Amino acid sequence: MSETRGETVQDGEQPASGNRVLVVDDDSGLARALSINLRAHGWDVIVAPTGAAALDAAASGRPDVVLLDLGLPDMSGLDVIAGIRGWTRVPIVVLSARQLGDDKVDALDAGADDYVTKPFAMNELLARLRAAVRRARPVDADEPVIEAGELRIDLARRVVSRAGEDVRLSPTEWALLEVLVRNRGRMVGRQQLLREVWGPAYSTETNYLRVYTAQLRRKLEADPAHPRHLLTHPGAGYRFEE
């Protein structure tokens, strides 16, 4: 089995971001350049040159995000995504060559969260990695239950109540509410919502958001026509407000 090489900040230094990235790329030159740049921006870096090493590193290194090149020598990058998705929701950002448009779609359908096209600007890559980690940030361990007015949303038990009475939500309604609640106080863009709730193939189906948001408002808002918690940013996205 291929050995996984870990590269971290120098002795005594702490990564400014506090986040760990697993870089999966068999191009040693590119992997080294990425490692140097990521470390310079405060990331703790693990490098895996093969798919097998990547799966080992994902399990043992517990990265906060995976940066994955699809072109690996021992297995398909899609198989690596499937292997990681079998047990964790760690965000996966795919590195893709321009000519592999179909591969990018396949990667998103397989469970990747985002992609960056080669060649890329380092500041764009850093922004994509930060956004992926931010979207995946879990609710604080001491705050698994969110209370907003009459609403009580238990994210751990996946239960919602209003004025002390349980509210029955469909799986899709819950998925939409969960994404908004986990990003409470911040607008979530329409494409992000569609991708996280329905999948990449539905990125233009904005009517889904209107229909399901209206259903949630009827179930959760005291006055659905004048919502207090499930707010719309016209033409941009939605926000859950406590």
mmCIF file with all atom_site columns, N, CA and C in Angstrom, residues 25 49 86 89 187 241:
data_model
loop_
_atom_site.group_PDB
_atom_site.id
_atom_site.type_symbol
_atom_site.label_atom_id
_atom_site.label_alt_id
_atom_site.label_comp_id
_atom_site.label_asym_id
_atom_site.label_entity_id
_atom_site.label_seq_id
_atom_site.pdbx_PDB_ins_code
_atom_site.Cartn_x
_atom_site.Cartn_y
_atom_site.Cartn_z
_atom_site.occupancy
_atom_site.B_iso_or_equiv
_atom_site.pdbx_formal_charge
_atom_site.auth_seq_id
_atom_site.auth_comp_id
_atom_site.auth_asym_id
_atom_site.auth_atom_id
_atom_site.pdbx_PDB_model_num
ATOM 1  N N  . ASP A 1 25  ? -3.016  14.292 -5.091 1.00 0.00 ? 25  ASP A N  1
ATOM 2  C CA . ASP A 1 25  ? -2.531  14.597 -6.437 1.00 0.00 ? 25  ASP A CA 1
ATOM 3  C C  . ASP A 1 25  ? -1.242  13.827 -6.667 1.00 0.00 ? 25  ASP A C  1
ATOM 4  N N  . PRO A 1 49  ? -0.444  10.783 -2.756 1.00 0.00 ? 49  PRO A N  1
ATOM 5  C CA . PRO A 1 49  ? -0.212  10.740 -4.198 1.00 0.00 ? 49  PRO A CA 1
ATOM 6  C C  . PRO A 1 49  ? -1.086  9.739  -4.946 1.00 0.00 ? 49  PRO A C  1
ATOM 7  N N  . GLY A 1 86  ? -18.606 6.992  1.791  1.00 0.00 ? 86  GLY A N  1
ATOM 8  C CA . GLY A 1 86  ? -19.182 5.826  2.458  1.00 0.00 ? 86  GLY A CA 1
ATOM 9  C C  . GLY A 1 86  ? -19.249 5.968  3.968  1.00 0.00 ? 86  GLY A C  1
ATOM 10 N N  . ARG A 1 89  ? -18.969 12.968 5.746  1.00 0.00 ? 89  ARG A N  1
ATOM 11 C CA . ARG A 1 89  ? -19.445 14.078 4.916  1.00 0.00 ? 89  ARG A CA 1
ATOM 12 C C  . ARG A 1 89  ? -18.400 15.180 4.802  1.00 0.00 ? 89  ARG A C  1
ATOM 13 N N  . MET A 1 187 ? -27.388 34.493 4.700  1.00 0.00 ? 187 MET A N  1
ATOM 14 C CA . MET A 1 187 ? -28.107 34.097 3.498  1.00 0.00 ? 187 MET A CA 1
ATOM 15 C C  . MET A 1 187 ? -27.428 32.898 2.860  1.00 0.00 ? 187 MET A C  1
ATOM 16 N N  . GLU A 1 241 ? -33.712 33.157 10.401 1.00 0.00 ? 241 GLU A N  1
ATOM 17 C CA . GLU A 1 241 ? -33.413 34.151 11.420 1.00 0.00 ? 241 GLU A CA 1
ATOM 18 C C  . GLU A 1 241 ? -34.056 33.741 12.732 1.00 0.00 ? 241 GLU A C  1
#
